[in-house]
mmCIF file of C-alpha atoms in Angstrom:
data_model
loop_
_atom_site.group_PDB
_atom_site.id
_atom_site.type_symbol
_atom_site.label_atom_id
_atom_site.label_comp_id
_atom_site.label_asym_id
_atom_site.label_seq_id
_atom_site.Cartn_x
_atom_site.Cartn_y
_atom_site.Cartn_z
ATOM 1 C CA MET A 1 0.186 -0.098 -0.259
ATOM 2 C CA SER A 2 2.928 2.270 -0.049
ATOM 3 C CA ASN A 3 1.612 4.149 -3.211
ATOM 4 C CA ILE A 4 -1.558 4.753 -1.712
ATOM 5 C CA ASN A 5 0.423 6.253 1.198
ATOM 6 C CA ASP A 6 2.541 8.507 -1.131
ATOM 7 C CA ILE A 7 -0.699 9.742 -2.917
ATOM 8 C CA ALA A 8 -2.350 10.354 0.475
ATOM 9 C CA LYS A 9 0.870 12.378 1.715
ATOM 10 C CA GLN A 10 1.278 14.467 -1.581
ATOM 11 C CA PHE A 11 -2.399 15.232 -1.416
ATOM 12 C CA VAL A 12 -2.575 16.236 2.190
ATOM 13 C CA GLU A 13 0.495 18.636 1.662
ATOM 14 C CA TYR A 14 -1.004 19.956 -1.368
ATOM 15 C CA TYR A 15 -4.333 20.354 0.122
ATOM 16 C CA TYR A 16 -3.324 22.586 3.294
ATOM 17 C CA GLN A 17 -0.764 24.696 1.246
ATOM 18 C CA CYS A 18 -3.600 25.637 -0.966
ATOM 19 C CA PHE A 19 -6.052 26.295 2.015
ATOM 20 C CA ASP A 20 -3.540 28.004 4.029
ATOM 21 C CA GLY A 21 -2.424 30.110 1.090
ATOM 22 C CA ASP A 22 -5.725 30.993 -0.934
ATOM 23 C CA ARG A 23 -8.540 28.722 -0.079
ATOM 24 C CA SER A 24 -10.291 29.704 -3.380
ATOM 25 C CA SER A 25 -7.453 27.742 -4.990
ATOM 26 C CA LEU A 26 -8.881 24.522 -3.480
ATOM 27 C CA ALA A 27 -11.553 24.558 -6.170
ATOM 28 C CA PRO A 28 -10.293 22.485 -8.715
ATOM 29 C CA LEU A 29 -10.050 19.578 -6.215
ATOM 30 C CA TYR A 30 -13.774 19.555 -5.793
ATOM 31 C CA ARG A 31 -16.322 18.453 -8.625
ATOM 32 C CA ASP A 32 -20.232 19.089 -8.770
ATOM 33 C CA MET A 33 -20.694 15.568 -7.042
ATOM 34 C CA SER A 34 -18.527 16.374 -4.157
ATOM 35 C CA MET A 35 -19.672 16.489 -0.489
ATOM 36 C CA MET A 36 -18.411 18.386 2.373
ATOM 37 C CA SER A 37 -19.428 18.285 5.990
ATOM 38 C CA TRP A 38 -18.062 21.107 7.857
ATOM 39 C CA GLU A 39 -18.700 20.877 11.535
ATOM 40 C CA GLY A 40 -21.935 19.426 10.985
ATOM 41 C CA THR A 41 -23.200 21.487 8.322
ATOM 42 C CA GLN A 42 -23.359 19.639 4.584
ATOM 43 C CA MET A 43 -23.032 21.021 1.327
ATOM 44 C CA GLN A 44 -22.624 19.775 -2.537
ATOM 45 C CA GLY A 45 -20.551 20.913 -5.089
ATOM 46 C CA ALA A 46 -17.391 22.522 -5.817
ATOM 47 C CA LYS A 47 -18.877 26.270 -5.831
ATOM 48 C CA ASN A 48 -20.822 25.983 -2.670
ATOM 49 C CA ILE A 49 -17.933 23.877 -0.925
ATOM 50 C CA VAL A 50 -15.372 26.632 -1.875
ATOM 51 C CA GLU A 51 -17.886 29.481 -1.059
ATOM 52 C CA LYS A 52 -18.047 28.184 2.623
ATOM 53 C CA LEU A 53 -14.615 27.936 2.914
ATOM 54 C CA VAL A 54 -13.862 31.173 1.435
ATOM 55 C CA SER A 55 -16.395 32.614 3.726
ATOM 56 C CA LEU A 56 -14.743 30.864 7.289
ATOM 57 C CA PRO A 57 -14.466 34.076 9.430
ATOM 58 C CA PHE A 58 -10.438 34.128 9.604
ATOM 59 C CA THR A 59 -8.051 35.722 7.550
ATOM 60 C CA ARG A 60 -4.848 33.939 8.388
ATOM 61 C CA VAL A 61 -4.756 29.864 9.184
ATOM 62 C CA VAL A 62 -1.741 27.175 9.412
ATOM 63 C CA HIS A 63 -2.674 23.637 9.634
ATOM 64 C CA LYS A 64 -0.069 21.383 11.183
ATOM 65 C CA VAL A 65 -0.506 17.933 10.288
ATOM 66 C CA THR A 66 0.072 15.042 13.100
ATOM 67 C CA THR A 67 -1.095 11.746 11.399
ATOM 68 C CA ILE A 68 -2.103 11.144 8.065
ATOM 69 C CA ASP A 69 -3.540 7.337 7.400
ATOM 70 C CA ALA A 70 -4.896 6.147 4.144
ATOM 71 C CA GLN A 71 -6.490 2.824 2.704
ATOM 72 C CA PRO A 72 -7.764 1.797 -0.632
ATOM 73 C CA SER A 73 -11.613 2.150 -0.890
ATOM 74 C CA LEU A 74 -13.744 -0.053 -2.649
ATOM 75 C CA PRO A 75 -12.402 -2.976 -5.129
ATOM 76 C CA ASN A 76 -12.584 -2.066 -8.707
ATOM 77 C CA ILE A 77 -12.749 1.565 -8.176
ATOM 78 C CA ASN A 78 -9.668 3.536 -7.953
ATOM 79 C CA ALA A 79 -10.257 5.637 -4.708
ATOM 80 C CA VAL A 80 -8.491 6.256 -1.459
ATOM 81 C CA VAL A 81 -9.954 6.904 1.922
ATOM 82 C CA ILE A 82 -7.647 9.151 4.092
ATOM 83 C CA ALA A 83 -8.020 10.287 7.742
ATOM 84 C CA VAL A 84 -5.965 13.069 8.848
ATOM 85 C CA THR A 85 -5.605 14.552 12.619
ATOM 86 C CA GLY A 86 -3.577 17.779 13.377
ATOM 87 C CA GLN A 87 -3.760 21.200 14.911
ATOM 88 C CA LEU A 88 -4.560 24.671 13.405
ATOM 89 C CA LEU A 89 -3.905 28.073 14.421
ATOM 90 C CA VAL A 90 -6.094 30.931 12.997
ATOM 91 C CA ASP A 91 -5.448 34.733 12.944
ATOM 92 C CA ASP A 92 -3.810 35.879 16.289
ATOM 93 C CA GLU A 93 -4.831 32.575 18.395
ATOM 94 C CA THR A 94 -1.797 31.352 20.227
ATOM 95 C CA LYS A 95 -3.403 28.131 21.377
ATOM 96 C CA PRO A 96 -3.624 25.831 18.672
ATOM 97 C CA GLN A 97 -7.029 23.570 18.013
ATOM 98 C CA GLN A 98 -7.190 19.990 17.370
ATOM 99 C CA TYR A 99 -9.025 18.920 14.315
ATOM 100 C CA THR A 100 -9.865 15.907 12.403
ATOM 101 C CA GLN A 101 -10.548 15.611 8.621
ATOM 102 C CA LEU A 102 -11.809 12.445 6.305
ATOM 103 C CA PHE A 103 -11.290 12.769 2.785
ATOM 104 C CA GLN A 104 -12.229 10.153 -0.115
ATOM 105 C CA LEU A 105 -10.555 10.908 -3.169
ATOM 106 C CA VAL A 106 -11.595 9.487 -6.414
ATOM 107 C CA GLU A 107 -9.246 9.243 -9.753
ATOM 108 C CA ASP A 108 -10.680 10.668 -13.075
ATOM 109 C CA SER A 109 -7.912 12.645 -14.932
ATOM 110 C CA GLY A 110 -6.241 13.205 -11.330
ATOM 111 C CA PHE A 111 -7.792 12.560 -7.898
ATOM 112 C CA PHE A 112 -10.453 14.736 -6.810
ATOM 113 C CA ILE A 113 -12.196 14.809 -3.577
ATOM 114 C CA TYR A 114 -15.522 12.973 -3.045
ATOM 115 C CA ASN A 115 -16.326 13.019 0.474
ATOM 116 C CA ASP A 116 -14.721 15.410 2.927
ATOM 117 C CA ILE A 117 -15.670 15.742 6.561
ATOM 118 C CA PHE A 118 -13.929 18.384 8.779
ATOM 119 C CA ARG A 119 -14.341 18.417 12.845
ATOM 120 C CA LEU A 120 -13.198 20.242 15.771
ATOM 121 C CA ASN A 121 -11.968 18.219 18.331
ATOM 122 C CA TYR A 122 -12.964 19.739 21.773
ATOM 123 C CA ALA A 123 -11.629 18.251 24.841
ATOM 124 C CA MET B 1 -29.610 12.232 3.664
ATOM 125 C CA SER B 2 -31.694 11.224 6.664
ATOM 126 C CA ASN B 3 -31.367 7.660 6.078
ATOM 127 C CA ILE B 4 -27.773 7.624 5.957
ATOM 128 C CA ASN B 5 -27.450 9.489 9.123
ATOM 129 C CA ASP B 6 -29.880 7.014 10.721
ATOM 130 C CA ILE B 7 -27.726 4.070 9.287
ATOM 131 C CA ALA B 8 -24.733 5.801 11.018
ATOM 132 C CA LYS B 9 -25.940 6.631 14.101
ATOM 133 C CA GLN B 10 -27.368 3.063 14.686
ATOM 134 C CA PHE B 11 -23.924 1.296 13.518
ATOM 135 C CA VAL B 12 -21.901 3.543 15.756
ATOM 136 C CA GLU B 13 -24.294 2.940 18.687
ATOM 137 C CA TYR B 14 -23.972 -0.655 18.506
ATOM 138 C CA TYR B 15 -20.280 -0.869 17.365
ATOM 139 C CA TYR B 16 -19.036 0.677 20.688
ATOM 140 C CA GLN B 17 -21.704 -1.205 22.539
ATOM 141 C CA CYS B 18 -20.191 -4.529 21.401
ATOM 142 C CA PHE B 19 -16.406 -2.905 21.772
ATOM 143 C CA ASP B 20 -17.169 -1.870 25.479
ATOM 144 C CA GLY B 21 -18.954 -5.013 26.481
ATOM 145 C CA ASP B 22 -16.824 -7.992 24.542
ATOM 146 C CA ARG B 23 -14.713 -7.042 21.517
ATOM 147 C CA SER B 24 -14.676 -10.429 20.016
ATOM 148 C CA SER B 25 -18.481 -9.648 19.299
ATOM 149 C CA LEU B 26 -17.131 -7.337 16.660
ATOM 150 C CA ALA B 27 -16.385 -9.774 14.247
ATOM 151 C CA PRO B 28 -19.614 -10.220 12.386
ATOM 152 C CA LEU B 29 -18.933 -6.597 11.380
ATOM 153 C CA TYR B 30 -15.446 -7.355 9.335
ATOM 154 C CA ARG B 31 -15.181 -9.504 6.227
ATOM 155 C CA ASP B 32 -12.056 -10.997 4.869
ATOM 156 C CA MET B 33 -11.397 -7.834 2.712
ATOM 157 C CA SER B 34 -11.880 -5.420 5.824
ATOM 158 C CA MET B 35 -8.880 -3.098 6.458
ATOM 159 C CA MET B 36 -8.061 -1.484 9.831
ATOM 160 C CA SER B 37 -5.349 0.913 10.745
ATOM 161 C CA TRP B 38 -4.876 1.021 14.417
ATOM 162 C CA GLU B 39 -2.622 3.888 15.742
ATOM 163 C CA GLY B 40 -0.846 3.480 12.229
ATOM 164 C CA THR B 41 -0.564 -0.154 12.376
ATOM 165 C CA GLN B 42 -2.225 -1.596 9.251
ATOM 166 C CA MET B 43 -4.159 -5.059 9.077
ATOM 167 C CA GLN B 44 -6.749 -6.865 6.764
ATOM 168 C CA GLY B 45 -9.412 -9.532 7.576
ATOM 169 C CA ALA B 46 -11.805 -10.049 10.228
ATOM 170 C CA LYS B 47 -9.766 -12.337 11.916
ATOM 171 C CA ASN B 48 -6.516 -10.481 12.416
ATOM 172 C CA ILE B 49 -8.718 -7.143 13.097
ATOM 173 C CA VAL B 50 -10.409 -8.847 16.139
ATOM 174 C CA GLU B 51 -7.171 -10.352 17.313
ATOM 175 C CA LYS B 52 -5.802 -6.946 17.751
ATOM 176 C CA LEU B 53 -8.696 -5.478 19.273
ATOM 177 C CA VAL B 54 -9.009 -8.274 21.495
ATOM 178 C CA SER B 55 -5.234 -8.206 22.467
ATOM 179 C CA LEU B 56 -5.294 -4.157 23.020
ATOM 180 C CA PRO B 57 -3.799 -3.804 26.987
ATOM 181 C CA PHE B 58 -7.016 -2.644 28.807
ATOM 182 C CA THR B 59 -9.703 -4.747 30.559
ATOM 183 C CA ARG B 60 -12.210 -2.117 30.818
ATOM 184 C CA VAL B 61 -13.120 0.694 28.052
ATOM 185 C CA VAL B 62 -16.187 3.167 27.789
ATOM 186 C CA HIS B 63 -16.551 5.325 24.546
ATOM 187 C CA LYS B 64 -18.370 8.518 24.569
ATOM 188 C CA VAL B 65 -19.134 9.722 21.054
ATOM 189 C CA THR B 66 -19.324 13.321 20.685
ATOM 190 C CA THR B 67 -19.727 13.824 16.776
ATOM 191 C CA ILE B 68 -21.063 11.386 14.212
ATOM 192 C CA ASP B 69 -21.062 12.725 10.636
ATOM 193 C CA ALA B 70 -22.010 10.421 7.669
ATOM 194 C CA GLN B 71 -21.946 10.985 4.090
ATOM 195 C CA PRO B 72 -22.969 8.380 0.797
ATOM 196 C CA SER B 73 -19.854 7.126 -0.757
ATOM 197 C CA LEU B 74 -19.257 6.481 -4.363
ATOM 198 C CA PRO B 75 -22.229 6.386 -6.820
ATOM 199 C CA ASN B 76 -23.766 3.227 -7.677
ATOM 200 C CA ILE B 77 -22.605 1.559 -4.621
ATOM 201 C CA ASN B 78 -24.356 1.011 -1.451
ATOM 202 C CA ALA B 79 -21.645 2.483 0.919
ATOM 203 C CA VAL B 80 -21.452 5.176 3.586
ATOM 204 C CA VAL B 81 -18.631 6.871 4.865
ATOM 205 C CA ILE B 82 -18.863 7.876 8.789
ATOM 206 C CA ALA B 83 -16.493 10.134 10.794
ATOM 207 C CA VAL B 84 -16.891 9.790 14.724
ATOM 208 C CA THR B 85 -14.803 11.875 17.173
ATOM 209 C CA GLY B 86 -15.310 11.145 20.821
ATOM 210 C CA GLN B 87 -13.688 10.322 24.226
ATOM 211 C CA LEU B 88 -12.698 7.245 25.729
ATOM 212 C CA LEU B 89 -11.569 5.962 29.064
ATOM 213 C CA VAL B 90 -9.856 2.896 30.150
ATOM 214 C CA ASP B 91 -9.530 0.970 33.177
ATOM 215 C CA ASP B 92 -8.679 3.101 36.083
ATOM 216 C CA GLU B 93 -7.872 6.439 34.291
ATOM 217 C CA THR B 94 -9.571 9.396 35.138
ATOM 218 C CA LYS B 95 -8.887 11.244 32.403
ATOM 219 C CA PRO B 96 -10.482 10.881 29.018
ATOM 220 C CA GLN B 97 -8.637 10.457 25.679
ATOM 221 C CA GLN B 98 -9.813 12.101 22.417
ATOM 222 C CA TYR B 99 -10.104 9.788 19.586
ATOM 223 C CA THR B 100 -11.335 9.867 15.911
ATOM 224 C CA GLN B 101 -12.584 6.757 14.199
ATOM 225 C CA LEU B 102 -13.351 6.499 10.518
ATOM 226 C CA PHE B 103 -15.599 3.998 9.052
ATOM 227 C CA GLN B 104 -16.682 2.982 5.489
ATOM 228 C CA LEU B 105 -19.542 0.686 5.775
ATOM 229 C CA VAL B 106 -20.555 -1.464 2.497
ATOM 230 C CA GLU B 107 -23.816 -3.331 2.106
ATOM 231 C CA ASP B 108 -24.258 -6.876 1.492
ATOM 232 C CA SER B 109 -26.668 -8.993 3.416
ATOM 233 C CA GLY B 110 -26.473 -6.177 6.229
ATOM 234 C CA PHE B 111 -23.649 -3.425 6.325
ATOM 235 C CA PHE B 112 -20.049 -4.589 7.149
ATOM 236 C CA ILE B 113 -17.164 -2.339 7.697
ATOM 237 C CA TYR B 114 -14.911 -2.164 4.511
ATOM 238 C CA ASN B 115 -12.549 0.444 6.086
ATOM 239 C CA ASP B 116 -11.588 1.333 9.776
ATOM 240 C CA ILE B 117 -8.938 3.902 10.761
ATOM 241 C CA PHE B 118 -8.822 4.862 14.448
ATOM 242 C CA ARG B 119 -6.388 7.470 16.148
ATOM 243 C CA LEU B 120 -6.230 8.883 19.553
ATOM 244 C CA ASN B 121 -5.810 12.704 19.225
ATOM 245 C CA TYR B 122 -2.543 13.816 21.132
ATOM 246 C CA ALA B 123 -3.104 17.692 22.252
#
């Protein structure tokens, strides 16, 4: 499964580089069929998802990834499920927040995000 | 997606009821093709997965679920991705540990676990 792990690591690095740099640059990673749950709010489609991400109430954000786990998804489909745990720091806050994000990537010309679930972990 | 959410809620309740009661009773929820990543260690197949779960070094464990998010997985397949965040308390510990668990359920006669990724969230 080393190839799966490489795909996951490259994707996760690229995703948060885009997220922390310019959230609108995430649009090409989603499709019309993509789904996102953001802190319990569900939306579908690249346009709605990126509108939500761009509208989040912070200007600066830095993600620091702690763990990445990846597994091949269903047989006969080129898809990968990825679970990320990490910390993020927004604007002038000094205390990082723990978060978890789950992705399912599906391959067409490249990999796009089919499922995306984000949660902060409150202690 | 209410049906998806009902399936997820019922599954998660049942899963941790089995886990906290008798871990060997989780065996029917996995198949030979099932995959688990437990704190970064990967294994495949109901037998290997349940052996790992039964061998975990605690006698008593209580899971307390904080959030459950579910989305339909790939088109044309009856599958559900579920992300759980919560806390668990083992043996005589008094400080709960935060955890995250991701499942992908696939339907055959009932739903079984195809993907399972577990991580503790360290602050």
